Amino acid sequence: MALLSSSCAQPFAKYRHAQGVRSPCLPDTGRVPVFLAAAAKAPLRQRRSGLSRVSRARHLAASSASSAAAVPPSSGPGSSSAAAATTVPAAAPFLTVLLPTALALLLCNMDRICLSVAILPMSAEFGWPASLQGVIQSAFLWGYMATQLVGGALADRYGGKLVLAGGIAWFSVASMLLPLALSPATVAGGLTVPVVLLSRFLTGFGEGVALPSMSNLIASHIPAASKARALGLCFSGFHSGNLAGLILSPLLLMSYGWRGLFYVFGLLGLPLLFMWLKVVPDSPARQTAAAAAPAIDTTTDTATTTASPGKSRVTGPEAAATSSTAPVPAAVAAGPGPDSPHIETSAATAGGNASSRGTSAASGSDVSIGSMLASSATWAIIAVNVVNHFGYFIYLNWMPAYFNKALGFDLRASSFTAFLPWLVMAVGSSAAGLLADALVSQGVAVSAVRKGMQTVAFLVPAAALLVLSQPGISPAMAVGCMTMALGTTSLGQAGFVANMSDVAPRAAGKMFGLCNTFGCLSGIVGVTAVGFIVEATHSFAPVFSLTAVLYVLGTIIWNIYCTTEPVF
């Protein structure tokens, strides 16, 4: 017996002071190293629990890998591994993502376009010349531009759902602020213009986060193969806001005056906000964190092993080692190895760190504005965005005034006549998405689709505007040309708009915000300049000619520098 004890003790003499479990082979120390004891007991522990802690960690990793593999590879626009990693398809995406987003954008544009109708009776009441009308209408874009970039960054970080919810609440309150602030005391004090400018600035400030949030929601919840269609549906809601605004505004003006117009549109934000918070899914990062939390807790809870009276407890330096963030040992990565608490916990911790790094990379938070601005792909989108917004905001803010002043329509006829171009544009947005996705599915290169759609979206309106700039044009021809111009510019939703998430699948919101900031600046210049040009020339013809030239320049730049390769 003494000989047996001696022979057992000899190989383990160097572990005399190691913390472990009792062994009958070592009467002098009574312990063997804990990792050897754990290795000996691993089969029994597996029989008891079904899966060891390392096996559970491997099982979770395998489940995550298989879930990622289950996402079908996309041949559609902007497909990339990064895009796939950041996309969590929503259940019933039309009802939970696309329809709510379309309704939110619809209300955005109703609150935006109502001033283009109300400006006529307000100008008559307060004596505003055309140049001042242009400045007042541009005030919306001051605020709109201010939150494009920050809205995109916040949407990429916290999700489009939360950011757009805040925007809905903000612009609805700001819309109601305008008639409230224009009290008799304000008018008597000569503060009418500053109050109107502030109210419109705040309305635009809230609405500035809408389109970047939409871009984030589509990139997060809609597969790449359906992206153009999804954008088309959302922009149909966006342009339908112009339709609803132009239909309802004259009716509300006749019934409640221009003040009632802002009250009604502002109050509509309350039911929309309740629906939005209830229906729209959280961002993928929040969903992933919620789903992963139980698994992480289970793993880390087992880092400290509590033993019964016959077993030991890992404490002190050993416990510190188990909570370290050291990489997973190669032996574990390669295959079965010692099933010790150290390796179990290190594997779990390393997996958590890897998940954290992956989430950060997938969210695009590491993509800087400087890196975006250093890319020619970004500047191609910016150039087209500048041209598009120059024309779009002129149509949006001055079309009723054009039909009223240049064509002699009354207020109600001007609004209803302006309705037709926006109707065609709303339909065209959905048609553009369907056409683009159909072309891609038939094997047409994504770059060819993007370039072709944007080229048509600019050159056809350029031709229509050149016709509009001719003297003596009939009202019917003017309405037809305006309808053609707006209807075909909607094809750009499948051009430069879709290209934003082609180029930046991990930072779609930030890219949209950056490019739209330049676009809004262009809109401010365009809307303001129209007022001064019309006041000086008493004609809209120079405005139409200038816009047509910009469309041609934008087309040339786009076809030279556009790319659909993921850059960010």
Coordinates of C-alpha atoms in Angstrom, one line a residue:
M1 CA 0.0 0.0 0.0
A2 CA 2.9 2.3 0.9
L3 CA 4.5 1.4 -2.4
L4 CA 1.3 2.2 -4.3
S5 CA 1.0 5.5 -2.6
S6 CA 4.5 6.4 -3.3
S7 CA 4.2 5.4 -7.0
C8 CA 1.0 7.4 -7.3
A9 CA 2.5 10.5 -5.6
Q10 CA 5.7 10.6 -7.6
P11 CA 4.2 11.7 -10.9
F12 CA 2.1 14.4 -9.2
A13 CA 4.7 15.8 -6.8
K14 CA 5.0 19.0 -8.8
Y15 CA 1.3 19.6 -8.4
R16 CA 1.5 19.4 -4.6
H17 CA 0.3 22.9 -4.1
A18 CA -2.2 23.0 -6.9
Q19 CA -5.8 23.6 -6.1
G20 CA -7.8 20.5 -7.1
V21 CA -9.9 17.7 -5.8
R22 CA -9.1 14.9 -3.3
S23 CA -7.4 11.8 -4.5
P24 CA -6.7 8.6 -2.6
C25 CA -3.5 8.3 -4.6
L26 CA -1.9 11.3 -2.8
P27 CA -2.2 11.0 0.9
D28 CA 0.4 13.7 1.4
T29 CA -1.4 16.4 -0.6
G30 CA -4.8 14.8 -1.0
R31 CA -5.4 16.6 -4.4
V32 CA -4.7 16.4 -8.1
P33 CA -4.9 19.3 -10.5
V34 CA -8.4 20.5 -11.1
F35 CA -8.1 20.3 -14.9
L36 CA -7.2 16.6 -14.7
A37 CA -10.1 15.9 -12.4
A38 CA -12.4 17.9 -14.7
A39 CA -11.1 15.9 -17.7
A40 CA -11.8 12.6 -15.9
K41 CA -15.3 13.6 -15.0
A42 CA -16.3 15.1 -18.5
P43 CA -18.0 12.0 -19.8
L44 CA -20.1 11.6 -16.6
R45 CA -21.0 15.3 -16.7
Q46 CA -22.1 14.9 -20.3
R47 CA -24.2 11.9 -19.5
R48 CA -25.9 14.0 -16.8
S49 CA -26.5 17.2 -18.6
G50 CA -26.6 16.1 -22.2
L51 CA -24.1 18.8 -23.3
S52 CA -21.0 20.1 -21.5
R53 CA -20.6 23.8 -21.2
V54 CA -18.0 23.8 -24.0
S55 CA -20.4 21.7 -26.1
R56 CA -23.2 24.1 -25.4
A57 CA -21.0 27.0 -26.5
R58 CA -20.1 25.1 -29.7
H59 CA -23.8 24.3 -30.2
L60 CA -24.7 27.9 -29.9
A61 CA -22.0 28.9 -32.3
A62 CA -23.1 26.3 -34.8
S63 CA -26.7 27.5 -34.5
S64 CA -25.6 31.0 -35.2
A65 CA -23.6 29.9 -38.2
S66 CA -26.4 27.8 -39.6
S67 CA -28.8 30.7 -39.1
A68 CA -26.5 33.0 -41.0
A69 CA -26.1 30.4 -43.7
A70 CA -29.9 30.1 -43.9
V71 CA -30.1 33.6 -45.3
P72 CA -30.1 33.0 -49.1
P73 CA -27.4 34.7 -51.1
S74 CA -28.8 37.5 -53.1
S75 CA -28.2 38.4 -56.6
G76 CA -30.0 41.6 -56.2
P77 CA -28.6 45.1 -55.8
G78 CA -26.2 45.7 -53.1
S79 CA -25.8 42.1 -52.0
S80 CA -22.8 41.5 -49.8
S81 CA -21.7 39.5 -46.8
A82 CA -22.0 42.6 -44.7
A83 CA -25.5 43.3 -45.9
A84 CA -26.5 39.8 -45.2
A85 CA -25.1 40.1 -41.7
T86 CA -27.1 43.2 -40.9
T87 CA -30.4 42.0 -42.4
V88 CA -33.0 40.4 -40.1
P89 CA -36.0 39.8 -42.3
A90 CA -39.2 41.0 -40.6
A91 CA -42.3 38.9 -40.3
A92 CA -44.9 40.1 -42.8
P93 CA -42.5 42.9 -43.9
F94 CA -45.2 44.7 -45.9
L95 CA -47.4 45.2 -42.8
T96 CA -44.7 45.7 -40.3
V97 CA -42.1 47.7 -42.1
L98 CA -43.1 49.0 -45.6
L99 CA -46.7 50.1 -45.0
P100 CA -46.0 51.9 -41.7
T101 CA -42.9 53.6 -43.3
A102 CA -45.0 54.7 -46.3
L103 CA -47.7 56.1 -44.0
A104 CA -45.0 58.0 -41.9
L105 CA -43.5 59.5 -45.1
L106 CA -47.0 60.3 -46.4
L107 CA -47.7 62.4 -43.3
C108 CA -44.2 64.0 -43.6
N109 CA -45.0 65.3 -47.0
M110 CA -48.5 66.4 -46.0
D111 CA -47.0 68.6 -43.3
R112 CA -44.3 69.8 -45.8
I113 CA -46.4 70.6 -48.8
C114 CA -49.3 72.3 -47.0
L115 CA -47.3 75.6 -46.8
S116 CA -47.0 75.7 -50.6
V117 CA -50.9 76.0 -50.7
A118 CA -51.3 78.1 -47.6
I119 CA -48.6 80.5 -48.7
L120 CA -51.0 82.1 -51.1
P121 CA -53.6 83.3 -48.5
M122 CA -50.9 83.9 -46.0
S123 CA -49.0 86.2 -48.4
A124 CA -52.2 88.1 -49.1
E125 CA -52.9 88.5 -45.4
F126 CA -49.3 89.6 -44.4
G127 CA -48.2 91.3 -47.6
W128 CA -45.3 89.0 -48.5
P129 CA -43.6 89.5 -51.9
A130 CA -42.4 86.5 -54.1
S131 CA -38.8 86.9 -52.9
L132 CA -39.9 86.6 -49.2
Q133 CA -42.2 83.7 -50.0
G134 CA -39.2 81.8 -51.4
V135 CA -37.2 82.5 -48.2
I136 CA -40.1 81.3 -46.0
Q137 CA -40.6 78.1 -48.0
S138 CA -36.8 77.4 -47.8
A139 CA -36.9 77.6 -44.0
F140 CA -38.2 74.1 -43.9
L141 CA -35.1 72.9 -45.7
W142 CA -32.8 74.6 -43.2
G143 CA -34.1 72.3 -40.5
Y144 CA -34.4 69.4 -42.9
M145 CA -30.8 69.6 -43.9
A146 CA -29.6 69.9 -40.3
T147 CA -30.8 66.4 -39.3
Q148 CA -30.0 64.4 -42.4
L149 CA -26.6 63.3 -41.3
V150 CA -27.2 63.0 -37.6
G151 CA -30.5 61.2 -38.4
G152 CA -28.7 58.6 -40.5
A153 CA -26.0 58.1 -37.9
L154 CA -28.6 57.7 -35.1
A155 CA -30.7 55.3 -37.2
D156 CA -27.6 53.1 -37.9
R157 CA -26.8 53.1 -34.2
Y158 CA -30.2 52.8 -32.6
G159 CA -32.4 51.6 -35.4
G160 CA -34.8 53.4 -37.7
K161 CA -37.8 52.6 -35.6
L162 CA -36.8 54.7 -32.6
V163 CA -35.3 57.6 -34.6
L164 CA -38.4 58.0 -36.9
A165 CA -40.7 57.7 -33.9
G166 CA -39.0 60.8 -32.4
G167 CA -39.2 62.5 -35.7
I168 CA -43.0 61.9 -36.0
A169 CA -43.6 63.4 -32.6
W170 CA -41.3 66.4 -33.3
F171 CA -42.6 67.5 -36.7
S172 CA -46.3 67.0 -35.6
V173 CA -45.8 69.4 -32.7
A174 CA -43.8 71.8 -34.8
S175 CA -46.6 71.9 -37.4
M176 CA -49.2 73.0 -34.8
L177 CA -46.8 75.6 -33.5
L178 CA -47.1 77.8 -36.5
P179 CA -50.7 78.9 -36.0
L180 CA -50.3 78.9 -32.3
A181 CA -47.3 81.3 -32.4
L182 CA -49.0 83.7 -34.9
S183 CA -51.1 85.3 -32.2
P184 CA -52.4 88.9 -32.6
A185 CA -49.6 90.0 -30.2
T186 CA -47.0 88.4 -32.4
V187 CA -48.4 90.1 -35.5
A188 CA -48.7 93.4 -33.8
G189 CA -45.0 93.1 -32.6
G190 CA -43.8 92.6 -36.2
L191 CA -42.6 89.1 -35.4
T192 CA -44.6 87.3 -38.0
V193 CA -41.8 86.4 -40.3
P194 CA -39.3 85.2 -37.6
V195 CA -42.0 83.0 -36.0
V196 CA -43.0 81.5 -39.4
L197 CA -39.3 80.8 -40.2
L198 CA -38.7 79.2 -36.8
S199 CA -41.8 77.0 -37.1
R200 CA -40.9 75.8 -40.5
F201 CA -37.3 75.2 -39.5
L202 CA -38.5 73.0 -36.6
T203 CA -40.8 71.1 -38.8
G204 CA -38.0 70.3 -41.2
F205 CA -35.7 69.5 -38.3
G206 CA -38.1 66.7 -37.3
E207 CA -38.7 65.4 -40.8
G208 CA -35.0 65.3 -41.6
V209 CA -34.6 61.9 -39.9
A210 CA -37.4 60.3 -41.9
L211 CA -35.7 59.2 -45.2
P212 CA -32.4 58.1 -43.5
S213 CA -34.5 56.1 -41.0
M214 CA -36.4 54.5 -44.0
S215 CA -33.1 53.6 -45.6
N216 CA -31.9 51.9 -42.4
L217 CA -35.2 50.0 -42.0
I218 CA -35.0 48.6 -45.5
A219 CA -31.3 47.7 -45.2
S220 CA -32.1 46.0 -41.8
H221 CA -35.3 44.1 -42.6
I222 CA -35.7 43.7 -46.4
P223 CA -33.6 41.2 -48.4
A224 CA -31.4 42.8 -51.0
A225 CA -33.2 41.1 -53.9
S226 CA -36.4 43.0 -52.9
K227 CA -34.7 46.3 -52.0
A228 CA -35.7 48.3 -55.1
R229 CA -39.4 47.3 -54.7
A230 CA -39.3 48.1 -51.0
L231 CA -37.9 51.6 -51.8
G232 CA -40.5 52.1 -54.5
L233 CA -43.4 51.3 -52.1
C234 CA -42.0 53.6 -49.4
F235 CA -41.5 56.4 -51.9
S236 CA -45.0 55.8 -53.2
G237 CA -46.2 56.8 -49.7
F238 CA -43.8 59.7 -49.7
H239 CA -45.2 61.1 -52.9
S240 CA -48.7 60.3 -52.0
G241 CA -48.3 62.7 -49.1
N242 CA -48.0 65.4 -51.8
L243 CA -51.3 64.1 -53.3
A244 CA -53.1 64.0 -50.0
G245 CA -51.8 67.5 -49.1
L246 CA -52.8 69.0 -52.4
I247 CA -56.3 67.5 -52.2
L248 CA -57.0 68.2 -48.5
S249 CA -55.3 71.6 -48.2
P250 CA -57.8 73.6 -50.3
L251 CA -60.8 71.8 -48.7
L252 CA -59.4 72.6 -45.2
L253 CA -58.6 76.2 -46.2
M254 CA -62.1 76.8 -47.3
S255 CA -63.6 75.2 -44.2
Y256 CA -61.2 76.2 -41.4
G257 CA -58.8 78.8 -42.9
W258 CA -55.0 78.3 -43.3
R259 CA -54.6 78.0 -39.5
G260 CA -56.9 75.0 -39.3
L261 CA -54.8 73.3 -42.0
F262 CA -51.7 73.1 -39.8
Y263 CA -53.7 72.0 -36.7
V264 CA -55.3 69.1 -38.6
F265 CA -52.1 67.8 -40.2
G266 CA -50.2 68.1 -36.9
L267 CA -52.8 66.2 -34.9
L268 CA -52.6 63.3 -37.4
G269 CA -49.2 62.5 -36.0
L270 CA -50.7 61.1 -32.7
P271 CA -52.4 58.0 -34.1
L272 CA -49.5 57.4 -36.5
L273 CA -47.0 57.4 -33.6
F274 CA -49.1 54.8 -31.6
M275 CA -49.3 52.5 -34.6
W276 CA -45.6 52.9 -35.4
L277 CA -44.4 52.0 -31.9
K278 CA -46.7 48.9 -31.8
V279 CA -46.1 47.5 -35.3
V280 CA -42.6 48.2 -36.5
P281 CA -39.9 45.7 -35.4
D282 CA -36.8 46.7 -33.4
S283 CA -33.4 47.0 -35.0
P284 CA -31.5 43.8 -35.7
A285 CA -28.9 44.7 -33.1
R286 CA -31.6 45.0 -30.4
Q287 CA -33.2 41.8 -31.5
T288 CA -29.9 40.0 -31.5
A289 CA -29.0 41.3 -28.1
A290 CA -32.3 40.2 -26.6
A291 CA -32.0 36.8 -28.2
A292 CA -28.4 36.3 -27.1
A293 CA -28.8 37.5 -23.5
P294 CA -30.1 34.2 -22.0
A295 CA -27.3 32.2 -23.7
I296 CA -24.6 34.6 -22.5
D297 CA -26.0 34.6 -19.0
T298 CA -26.1 30.8 -18.9
T299 CA -22.5 30.5 -20.0
T300 CA -21.0 33.1 -17.7
D301 CA -23.0 31.8 -14.7
T302 CA -21.1 28.6 -15.1
A303 CA -17.7 30.3 -15.0
T304 CA -17.5 29.9 -11.2
T305 CA -18.0 26.2 -10.2
T306 CA -19.5 25.5 -6.9
A307 CA -18.7 22.0 -5.6
S308 CA -20.3 19.9 -3.0
P309 CA -18.3 18.8 0.1
G310 CA -16.3 16.3 -1.9
K311 CA -15.4 18.8 -4.7
S312 CA -13.5 22.1 -5.1
R313 CA -14.4 25.6 -6.0
V314 CA -12.5 27.6 -8.6
T315 CA -11.6 30.9 -7.0
G316 CA -8.8 33.4 -6.7
P317 CA -6.4 33.5 -9.6
E318 CA -8.2 30.7 -11.3
A319 CA -11.5 32.6 -11.3
A320 CA -9.8 35.7 -12.7
A321 CA -8.4 33.6 -15.5
T322 CA -11.9 32.3 -16.3
S323 CA -13.3 35.8 -16.8
S324 CA -10.4 37.0 -19.0
T325 CA -11.0 38.0 -22.5
A326 CA -8.1 35.9 -23.9
P327 CA -8.6 34.2 -27.2
V328 CA -10.0 30.7 -27.4
P329 CA -7.1 28.2 -27.2
A330 CA -6.2 26.6 -30.5
A331 CA -6.9 23.2 -29.1
V332 CA -10.5 24.1 -28.5
A333 CA -10.9 25.7 -31.8
A334 CA -9.5 22.7 -33.6
G335 CA -11.7 20.2 -31.9
P336 CA -12.3 18.3 -28.7
G337 CA -10.0 19.1 -25.9
P338 CA -9.7 19.3 -22.2
D339 CA -13.1 20.2 -20.8
S340 CA -11.8 22.5 -18.1
P341 CA -13.6 25.5 -16.5
H342 CA -10.8 27.7 -17.8
I343 CA -11.4 26.6 -21.4
E344 CA -15.1 26.7 -21.1
T345 CA -15.2 30.2 -19.8
S346 CA -12.6 31.5 -22.2
A347 CA -14.5 30.1 -25.1
A348 CA -17.7 31.7 -24.0
T349 CA -16.0 35.0 -23.3
A350 CA -14.1 35.1 -26.5
G351 CA -17.3 34.2 -28.4
G352 CA -19.1 37.1 -26.7
N353 CA -16.3 39.5 -27.7
A354 CA -16.4 38.2 -31.2
S355 CA -20.1 38.8 -31.3
S356 CA -19.6 42.3 -30.0
R357 CA -17.0 43.1 -32.6
G358 CA -19.3 41.7 -35.3
T359 CA -22.2 43.8 -34.2
S360 CA -20.1 46.9 -34.2
A361 CA -18.8 46.2 -37.7
A362 CA -22.3 45.2 -38.9
S363 CA -23.8 48.4 -37.6
G364 CA -21.4 50.5 -39.7
S365 CA -20.4 52.7 -36.7
D366 CA -16.7 52.3 -37.8
V367 CA -17.5 54.0 -41.2
S368 CA -16.5 57.6 -41.0
I369 CA -17.8 60.6 -42.9
G370 CA -14.3 61.3 -44.1
S371 CA -13.9 57.8 -45.6
M372 CA -17.2 58.3 -47.4
L373 CA -16.2 61.6 -48.8
A374 CA -12.9 60.2 -50.1
S375 CA -14.8 57.8 -52.4
S376 CA -15.8 58.8 -56.0
A377 CA -18.9 56.5 -55.6
T378 CA -20.1 58.8 -52.8
W379 CA -19.6 61.9 -54.9
A380 CA -21.5 60.4 -57.8
I381 CA -24.5 60.0 -55.5
I382 CA -24.0 63.4 -54.1
A383 CA -23.9 65.1 -57.5
V384 CA -27.1 63.4 -58.6
N385 CA -28.8 64.1 -55.3
V386 CA -27.9 67.8 -55.7
V387 CA -29.5 67.9 -59.1
N388 CA -32.5 65.9 -58.2
H389 CA -33.3 68.0 -55.1
F390 CA -32.8 71.2 -57.0
G391 CA -35.6 70.2 -59.3
Y392 CA -37.8 68.3 -56.8
F393 CA -38.1 71.2 -54.3
I394 CA -38.9 73.7 -57.0
Y395 CA -41.8 71.5 -58.1
L396 CA -42.8 70.9 -54.5
N397 CA -42.9 74.5 -53.3
W398 CA -43.6 76.4 -56.5
M399 CA -45.9 74.3 -58.6
P400 CA -49.2 75.6 -57.2
A401 CA -47.9 79.2 -57.5
Y402 CA -46.8 78.5 -61.1
F403 CA -50.2 77.2 -62.1
N404 CA -51.8 80.2 -60.3
K405 CA -49.6 83.0 -61.5
A406 CA -48.3 81.8 -64.9
L407 CA -51.3 79.8 -66.1
G408 CA -54.1 81.8 -64.4
F409 CA -55.7 79.0 -62.4
D410 CA -57.5 79.8 -59.2
L411 CA -56.3 78.5 -55.8
R412 CA -58.4 75.3 -55.8
A413 CA -57.7 74.6 -59.5
S414 CA -54.0 75.2 -59.0
S415 CA -53.9 72.6 -56.2
F416 CA -55.9 70.0 -58.0
T417 CA -53.9 70.5 -61.2
A418 CA -50.7 70.1 -59.3
F419 CA -52.2 66.8 -58.0
L420 CA -51.7 65.0 -61.3
P421 CA -47.9 65.1 -61.6
W422 CA -47.6 63.8 -58.0
L423 CA -50.0 61.0 -58.7
V424 CA -47.9 59.9 -61.7
M425 CA -44.7 60.2 -59.5
A426 CA -46.2 58.0 -56.8
V427 CA -47.2 55.3 -59.3
G428 CA -43.8 55.7 -61.0
S429 CA -41.9 55.0 -57.7
S430 CA -43.5 51.6 -57.3
A431 CA -43.1 50.8 -61.0
A432 CA -39.5 51.8 -60.9
G433 CA -38.8 49.3 -58.1
L434 CA -40.6 46.5 -59.8
L435 CA -38.9 47.1 -63.1
A436 CA -35.4 47.3 -61.5
D437 CA -35.8 44.1 -59.6
A438 CA -37.3 42.3 -62.6
L439 CA -34.3 43.4 -64.7
V440 CA -31.8 42.2 -62.1
S441 CA -33.6 38.9 -61.7
Q442 CA -33.4 38.4 -65.5
G443 CA -29.6 38.7 -65.4
V444 CA -29.1 42.4 -66.2
A445 CA -26.1 43.8 -64.4
V446 CA -27.0 45.9 -61.3
S447 CA -24.8 48.7 -62.5
A448 CA -26.5 48.8 -65.9
V449 CA -29.9 49.0 -64.1
R450 CA -28.8 51.8 -61.8
K451 CA -27.3 53.9 -64.6
G452 CA -30.1 53.2 -67.1
M453 CA -32.9 54.1 -64.7
Q454 CA -31.2 57.3 -63.5
T455 CA -30.4 58.4 -67.0
V456 CA -34.0 58.2 -68.0
A457 CA -35.0 59.9 -64.8
F458 CA -33.0 62.9 -65.7
L459 CA -33.0 63.2 -69.5
V460 CA -36.8 62.9 -70.0
P461 CA -37.5 65.7 -67.4
A462 CA -34.8 67.8 -69.0
A463 CA -36.6 67.6 -72.4
A464 CA -40.0 68.4 -70.7
L465 CA -38.6 71.4 -68.9
L466 CA -37.1 72.8 -72.1
V467 CA -40.7 72.7 -73.6
L468 CA -42.1 74.4 -70.5
S469 CA -39.6 77.2 -70.9
Q470 CA -40.9 78.1 -74.3
P471 CA -43.2 81.2 -74.4
G472 CA -46.9 81.0 -75.1
I473 CA -47.2 77.3 -74.0
S474 CA -50.8 76.3 -73.4
P475 CA -52.1 75.2 -69.9
A476 CA -52.8 71.7 -71.2
M477 CA -49.2 71.4 -72.5
A478 CA -47.8 72.8 -69.3
V479 CA -49.6 70.3 -67.2
G480 CA -48.6 67.5 -69.5
C481 CA -44.9 68.5 -69.4
M482 CA -44.9 68.9 -65.7
T483 CA -46.5 65.5 -65.3
M484 CA -43.9 63.9 -67.5
A485 CA -41.1 65.6 -65.7
L486 CA -42.2 64.5 -62.2
G487 CA -43.3 61.1 -63.3
T488 CA -40.0 60.1 -64.8
T489 CA -37.8 61.6 -62.1
S490 CA -39.4 58.9 -59.8
L491 CA -37.3 56.3 -61.7
G492 CA -34.4 57.7 -59.7
Q493 CA -35.7 55.7 -56.7
A494 CA -34.2 52.7 -58.4
G495 CA -31.2 54.7 -59.5
F496 CA -29.3 56.9 -57.1
V497 CA -31.5 56.2 -54.0
A498 CA -31.1 52.4 -54.2
N499 CA -27.4 52.9 -55.0
M500 CA -26.8 54.4 -51.5
S501 CA -27.2 51.0 -49.9
D502 CA -25.4 49.3 -52.8
V503 CA -22.3 51.3 -51.9
A504 CA -22.8 51.4 -48.1
P505 CA -24.7 48.2 -47.0
R506 CA -23.3 48.6 -43.4
A507 CA -24.0 52.3 -43.1
A508 CA -27.1 52.9 -45.3
G509 CA -28.6 55.5 -43.0
K510 CA -25.4 57.5 -42.7
M511 CA -24.8 57.4 -46.4
F512 CA -28.4 58.6 -47.1
G513 CA -28.0 61.4 -44.5
L514 CA -24.7 62.6 -45.9
C515 CA -25.9 62.7 -49.5
N516 CA -29.2 64.2 -48.6
T517 CA -27.5 66.9 -46.7
F518 CA -26.0 68.2 -49.9
G519 CA -29.3 67.7 -51.7
C520 CA -31.1 69.8 -49.1
L521 CA -28.6 72.6 -49.5
S522 CA -29.3 72.5 -53.2
G523 CA -33.0 72.6 -52.5
I524 CA -32.5 75.7 -50.2
V525 CA -30.6 77.5 -53.0
G526 CA -33.2 76.4 -55.6
V527 CA -36.3 77.3 -53.7
T528 CA -34.9 80.7 -52.6
A529 CA -33.5 81.5 -56.0
V530 CA -36.8 80.9 -57.8
G531 CA -38.5 83.6 -55.7
F532 CA -35.9 86.2 -56.7
I533 CA -35.8 85.0 -60.4
V534 CA -39.6 85.2 -60.7
E535 CA -39.7 88.6 -59.0
A536 CA -37.0 89.9 -61.4
T537 CA -38.1 88.4 -64.7
H538 CA -41.9 87.8 -64.0
S539 CA -41.4 84.3 -65.6
F540 CA -40.6 80.8 -64.6
A541 CA -38.9 80.0 -68.0
P542 CA -35.3 80.8 -66.7
V543 CA -35.9 78.4 -63.8
F544 CA -36.9 75.6 -66.1
S545 CA -34.0 76.1 -68.5
L546 CA -31.4 76.1 -65.6
T547 CA -32.9 72.9 -64.2
A548 CA -32.8 71.1 -67.5
V549 CA -29.1 72.0 -67.9
L550 CA -28.4 70.6 -64.4
Y551 CA -30.2 67.3 -65.3
V552 CA -27.9 66.8 -68.3
L553 CA -24.7 67.5 -66.2
G554 CA -25.9 65.1 -63.5
T555 CA -26.5 62.4 -66.1
I556 CA -22.9 62.7 -67.4
I557 CA -21.4 62.5 -63.9
W558 CA -23.5 59.6 -62.9
N559 CA -22.6 57.4 -65.9
I560 CA -18.9 58.1 -65.4
Y561 CA -18.6 57.5 -61.6
C562 CA -21.5 55.3 -60.5
T563 CA -20.5 51.9 -59.1
T564 CA -22.6 49.2 -57.4
E565 CA -19.7 47.5 -55.6
P566 CA -20.0 47.6 -51.7
V567 CA -17.5 50.1 -50.5
F568 CA -18.5 50.7 -46.9

